[in-house]
Amino acid sequence: MNFKQYLATAKPSGAAIPAGLQDLLTAVVSTCSTLSHEVAQGALIGLLGSAGTGNVQGEVQQKLDIIANDLLIDGVKGCKSLAGLASEEMELPVPVQGTGDYLLLFDPLDGSSNIDVNVSIGTIFSILKKQDPQAPLQTADFLLSGRHQVAAGYVVYGPQTTMALTLGDGVVMFTLNKVTGEFLLIKDAVTIAHSTKEFAINMSNMRHWADPVRRYVEECLAGVGGTREKDFNMRWIASMVADVHRVLSRGGVFMYPWDQREPHKPGKLRLMYEANPMSFLVEQAGGASTNGKDIIMDLQPTDLHERVSVMLGSKEEIDRLRHYHS
Ligand code: P6P
């Protein structure tokens, strides 16, 4: 089954996918197919390296960051149901139709520091239902908790170009057939095992972590020699899409927690277009996602680009982390 057939036949929670949402998802996924081709060309078409500019986050933008952002804006501008969009790469939201049922948020190319070393990167997207479709677009329209998402997903540009998607009724995965340009269904009920032996975190930050995170990781490292009933393995790709794809594919825990390097910031990752869409996918696959104390999708945002501490994945481990934070 290809993506178009899936959209036409799927009935998440018993109802057909609204035509406006089908149109928007088709535009996003089609753009990601184009982006997959651009990413794969890399140096061949002069797309590696820095663009020499910075984004609203104060980060150096890679050439592909800007290309991905522009491709996504151009790809969805014709969607009649899309009131507006917001991107990691832009300070303010962009009106599309101004009115309409949906709001699109995205990190156009997450992990872009990995572009120049040929490591998997990806696009993360979240779709919110606009509370008052007929009212003119305002930034405040986007400030909804993750519970208001009607769809979320990512496309990882790796050895395969694979998409994970949830419409609120489980998680499905598609892989791009680069000959036909079609995304074909590969998994229709993605689940995360409640237990795992694998965790992902940037260990070089260990001395900066809060005590509950340090305790959890030290116990994982000690394994059966300590308080845990098993030994653990560690992974860190430094590309959230790739790390979360591994968690969705074989279980595990992904952590980018608050640390004291920038104590005034709650974390590194962004709530609206990184943590919330990934948390929606993880919860829909039977996992859990927390900032340590709260469930991430329950958080009420106050700023479009606010950051959050993120710990997500296999439920038993996330429950343990929440207990250590209580
Ligand atoms: P660090 C990529 O820049 C990113 O935002 C996430 O994709 C990734 O998980 C994290 O930062 C990696 O951060 O500090 O390990 O380089």
XYZ file of N, CA, C and O in Angstrom, residues 234-310:
308
model
N 24.639 1.311 25.171
C 24.405 2.744 24.953
C 24.566 3.096 23.477
O 25.376 2.478 22.777
N 23.746 3.995 23.013
C 23.851 4.549 21.663
C 23.710 6.069 21.751
O 22.990 6.571 22.586
N 24.371 6.825 20.877
C 24.138 8.254 20.740
C 24.503 8.685 19.316
O 25.659 8.729 18.965
N 23.502 8.967 18.472
C 23.748 9.358 17.085
C 23.866 10.873 16.983
O 24.417 11.404 16.040
N 23.318 11.573 17.996
C 23.287 13.043 18.001
C 22.423 13.573 16.872
O 22.648 14.662 16.349
N 21.431 12.785 16.497
C 20.405 13.204 15.548
C 19.098 12.661 16.100
O 18.855 11.449 16.048
N 18.275 13.547 16.669
C 17.095 13.072 17.414
C 16.233 12.140 16.581
O 15.755 11.107 17.072
N 16.047 12.489 15.279
C 15.181 11.659 14.433
C 15.735 10.243 14.347
O 14.999 9.256 14.487
N 17.056 10.122 14.161
C 17.661 8.780 14.051
C 17.600 8.039 15.384
O 17.284 6.841 15.420
N 17.860 8.736 16.481
C 17.811 8.083 17.797
C 16.386 7.654 18.149
O 16.167 6.547 18.661
N 15.414 8.513 17.854
C 14.021 8.145 18.162
C 13.532 7.043 17.220
O 12.785 6.150 17.635
N 14.006 7.059 15.977
C 13.619 5.973 15.046
C 14.096 4.626 15.581
O 13.380 3.614 15.504
N 15.289 4.620 16.184
C 15.786 3.359 16.777
C 14.891 2.931 17.945
O 14.513 1.761 18.056
N 14.492 3.917 18.777
C 13.615 3.600 19.917
C 12.286 3.050 19.420
O 11.792 2.032 19.927
N 11.702 3.675 18.397
C 10.426 3.173 17.844
C 10.612 1.796 17.198
O 9.704 0.966 17.192
N 11.808 1.552 16.672
C 12.047 0.313 15.917
C 12.389 -0.872 16.820
O 12.009 -2.010 16.522
N 13.144 -0.607 17.959
C 13.534 -1.745 18.806
C 13.509 -1.436 20.294
O 14.130 -2.142 21.098
N 12.799 -0.353 20.661
C 12.748 -0.008 22.083
C 13.968 0.786 22.509
O 14.889 1.017 21.721
N 13.985 1.183 23.775
C 15.107 1.959 24.282
C 14.638 3.235 24.967
O 13.440 3.500 25.064
N 15.622 4.002 25.436
C 15.346 5.279 26.093
C 16.204 6.343 25.426
O 17.411 6.117 25.229
N 15.574 7.457 25.056
C 16.290 8.611 24.506
C 16.176 9.726 25.520
O 15.103 10.047 26.016
N 17.361 10.339 25.869
C 17.347 11.424 26.843
C 18.163 12.620 26.361
O 19.319 12.437 25.928
N 17.563 13.802 26.387
C 18.322 15.029 26.343
C 17.814 15.892 27.499
O 16.926 16.727 27.330
N 18.301 15.645 28.692
C 17.774 16.288 29.897
C 18.340 17.686 30.115
O 19.367 18.044 29.517
N 17.693 18.429 30.992
C 18.232 19.704 31.439
C 19.632 19.462 31.976
O 19.918 18.397 32.535
N 20.547 20.435 31.751
C 21.813 20.335 32.462
C 22.283 21.736 32.839
O 21.780 22.738 32.360
N 23.276 21.807 33.702
C 23.635 23.085 34.321
C 24.525 23.966 33.436
O 24.934 25.049 33.852
N 24.762 23.530 32.202
C 25.561 24.380 31.294
C 24.793 25.670 31.002
O 25.400 26.744 30.930
N 23.481 25.551 30.815
C 22.631 26.746 30.630
C 21.451 26.603 31.586
O 20.336 26.270 31.166
N 21.686 26.821 32.878
C 20.692 26.470 33.904
C 19.360 27.190 33.752
O 18.338 26.710 34.204
N 19.386 28.354 33.046
C 18.132 29.110 32.895
C 17.245 28.510 31.805
O 16.081 28.843 31.680
N 17.822 27.615 30.995
C 17.020 26.971 29.944
C 16.544 25.606 30.432
O 17.324 24.853 31.014
N 15.277 25.246 30.213
C 14.757 23.950 30.702
C 15.353 22.748 29.991
O 15.249 21.627 30.458
N 15.977 22.974 28.828
C 16.588 21.870 28.081
C 17.118 22.387 26.766
O 17.076 23.602 26.496
N 17.590 21.486 25.917
C 18.100 21.899 24.598
C 17.018 21.787 23.529
O 16.887 22.655 22.680
N 16.236 20.693 23.587
C 15.289 20.399 22.513
C 14.036 21.249 22.642
O 13.689 21.711 23.735
N 13.365 21.486 21.499
C 12.220 22.372 21.467
C 10.935 21.579 21.651
O 10.764 20.497 21.104
N 10.046 22.172 22.437
C 8.792 21.501 22.787
C 7.875 21.325 21.584
O 7.403 20.226 21.297
N 7.624 22.413 20.848
C 6.512 22.439 19.885
C 6.764 21.584 18.654
O 5.849 20.969 18.121
N 8.015 21.570 18.172
C 8.257 20.865 16.896
C 9.342 19.802 16.994
O 9.827 19.312 15.978
N 9.745 19.454 18.189
C 10.605 18.278 18.382
C 9.987 17.358 19.435
O 9.581 16.236 19.141
N 9.888 17.837 20.680
C 9.444 16.964 21.769
C 7.994 16.530 21.622
O 7.666 15.345 21.812
N 7.089 17.457 21.285
C 5.679 17.081 21.192
C 5.396 16.066 20.087
O 4.759 15.028 20.351
N 5.871 16.290 18.839
C 5.584 15.268 17.818
C 6.221 13.919 18.144
O 5.596 12.871 17.970
N 7.455 13.942 18.667
C 8.101 12.673 19.012
C 7.374 12.000 20.182
O 7.221 10.771 20.220
N 6.878 12.803 21.125
C 6.138 12.227 22.263
C 4.815 11.623 21.819
O 4.398 10.573 22.332
N 4.160 12.264 20.845
C 2.898 11.731 20.312
C 3.145 10.350 19.693
O 2.444 9.378 19.986
N 4.198 10.261 18.885
C 4.544 8.973 18.260
C 4.853 7.914 19.333
O 4.334 6.791 19.295
N 5.683 8.303 20.306
C 6.129 7.337 21.319
C 4.960 6.863 22.166
O 4.798 5.661 22.413
N 4.092 7.781 22.585
C 2.927 7.377 23.392
C 1.994 6.486 22.574
O 1.496 5.467 23.080
N 1.786 6.845 21.312
C 0.897 6.040 20.461
C 1.459 4.644 20.211
O 0.729 3.724 19.848
N 2.785 4.494 20.376
C 3.419 3.174 20.198
C 3.546 2.437 21.528
O 4.185 1.383 21.599
N 2.949 2.988 22.601
C 2.958 2.301 23.897
C 4.093 2.698 24.804
O 4.295 2.106 25.870
N 4.853 3.714 24.415
C 5.935 4.220 25.251
C 5.472 5.398 26.086
O 4.272 5.644 26.239
N 6.439 6.134 26.650
C 6.101 7.284 27.507
C 7.139 8.377 27.290
O 8.229 8.122 26.757
N 6.776 9.607 27.668
C 7.654 10.752 27.409
C 7.475 11.795 28.508
O 6.354 12.223 28.779
N 8.579 12.187 29.139
C 8.494 13.096 30.273
C 9.626 14.109 30.236
O 10.650 13.901 29.563
N 9.429 15.201 30.996
C 10.525 16.159 31.207
C 11.199 15.866 32.552
O 12.002 16.634 33.034
N 10.812 14.759 33.140
C 11.314 14.352 34.460
C 10.166 14.327 35.439
O 9.887 13.311 36.084
N 9.433 15.462 35.494
C 8.305 15.537 36.427
C 6.968 15.370 35.710
O 6.087 14.636 36.169
N 6.814 16.041 34.548
C 5.511 16.056 33.867
C 5.534 15.165 32.624
O 6.611 14.827 32.113
N 4.347 14.842 32.142
C 4.211 14.187 30.842
C 4.322 15.289 29.788
O 3.592 16.302 29.851
N 5.220 15.144 28.839
C 5.541 16.244 27.920
C 4.315 16.745 27.167
O 4.104 17.954 27.023
N 3.454 15.847 26.719
C 2.305 16.303 25.928
C 1.264 17.051 26.765
O 0.348 17.661 26.211
N 1.426 17.026 28.094
C 0.505 17.804 28.941
C 0.991 19.237 29.158
O 0.254 20.065 29.689
N 2.227 19.514 28.776
C 2.805 20.841 29.058
C 2.098 21.929 28.258
O 1.869 21.795 27.057
N 1.759 23.022 28.920
C 1.114 24.157 28.265
C 2.204 25.118 27.800
O 2.874 25.740 28.606
N 2.424 25.251 26.486
C 3.503 26.119 25.996
C 3.184 27.595 26.219
O 2.020 28.004 26.197
N 4.238 28.378 26.427
C 4.076 29.840 26.541
C 4.855 30.567 25.456
O 4.699 31.768 25.282
N 5.721 29.807 24.755
C 6.514 30.433 23.680
C 6.702 29.425 22.552
O 6.897 28.235 22.789
N 6.637 29.887 21.338
C 6.697 29.026 20.154
C 7.983 28.218 20.122
O 7.997 27.072 19.670
N 9.070 28.784 20.628
C 10.378 28.130 20.532
C 10.906 27.679 21.886
O 12.109 27.449 22.033
N 9.990 27.477 22.834
C 10.471 27.099 24.156
C 11.113 25.718 24.136
O 10.766 24.868 23.297
N 12.066 25.552 25.030
C 12.805 24.292 25.100
C 12.279 23.447 26.253
O 11.549 23.931 27.123
N 12.686 22.170 26.250
C 12.189 21.255 27.281
C 13.196 20.132 27.488
O 13.927 19.765 26.560
N 13.237 19.637 28.719
C 14.045 18.456 29.023
C 13.283 17.242 28.498
O 12.066 17.152 28.686
N 13.968 16.317 27.838
C 13.263 15.211 27.172
C 13.830 13.865 27.602
O 15.048 13.650 27.558
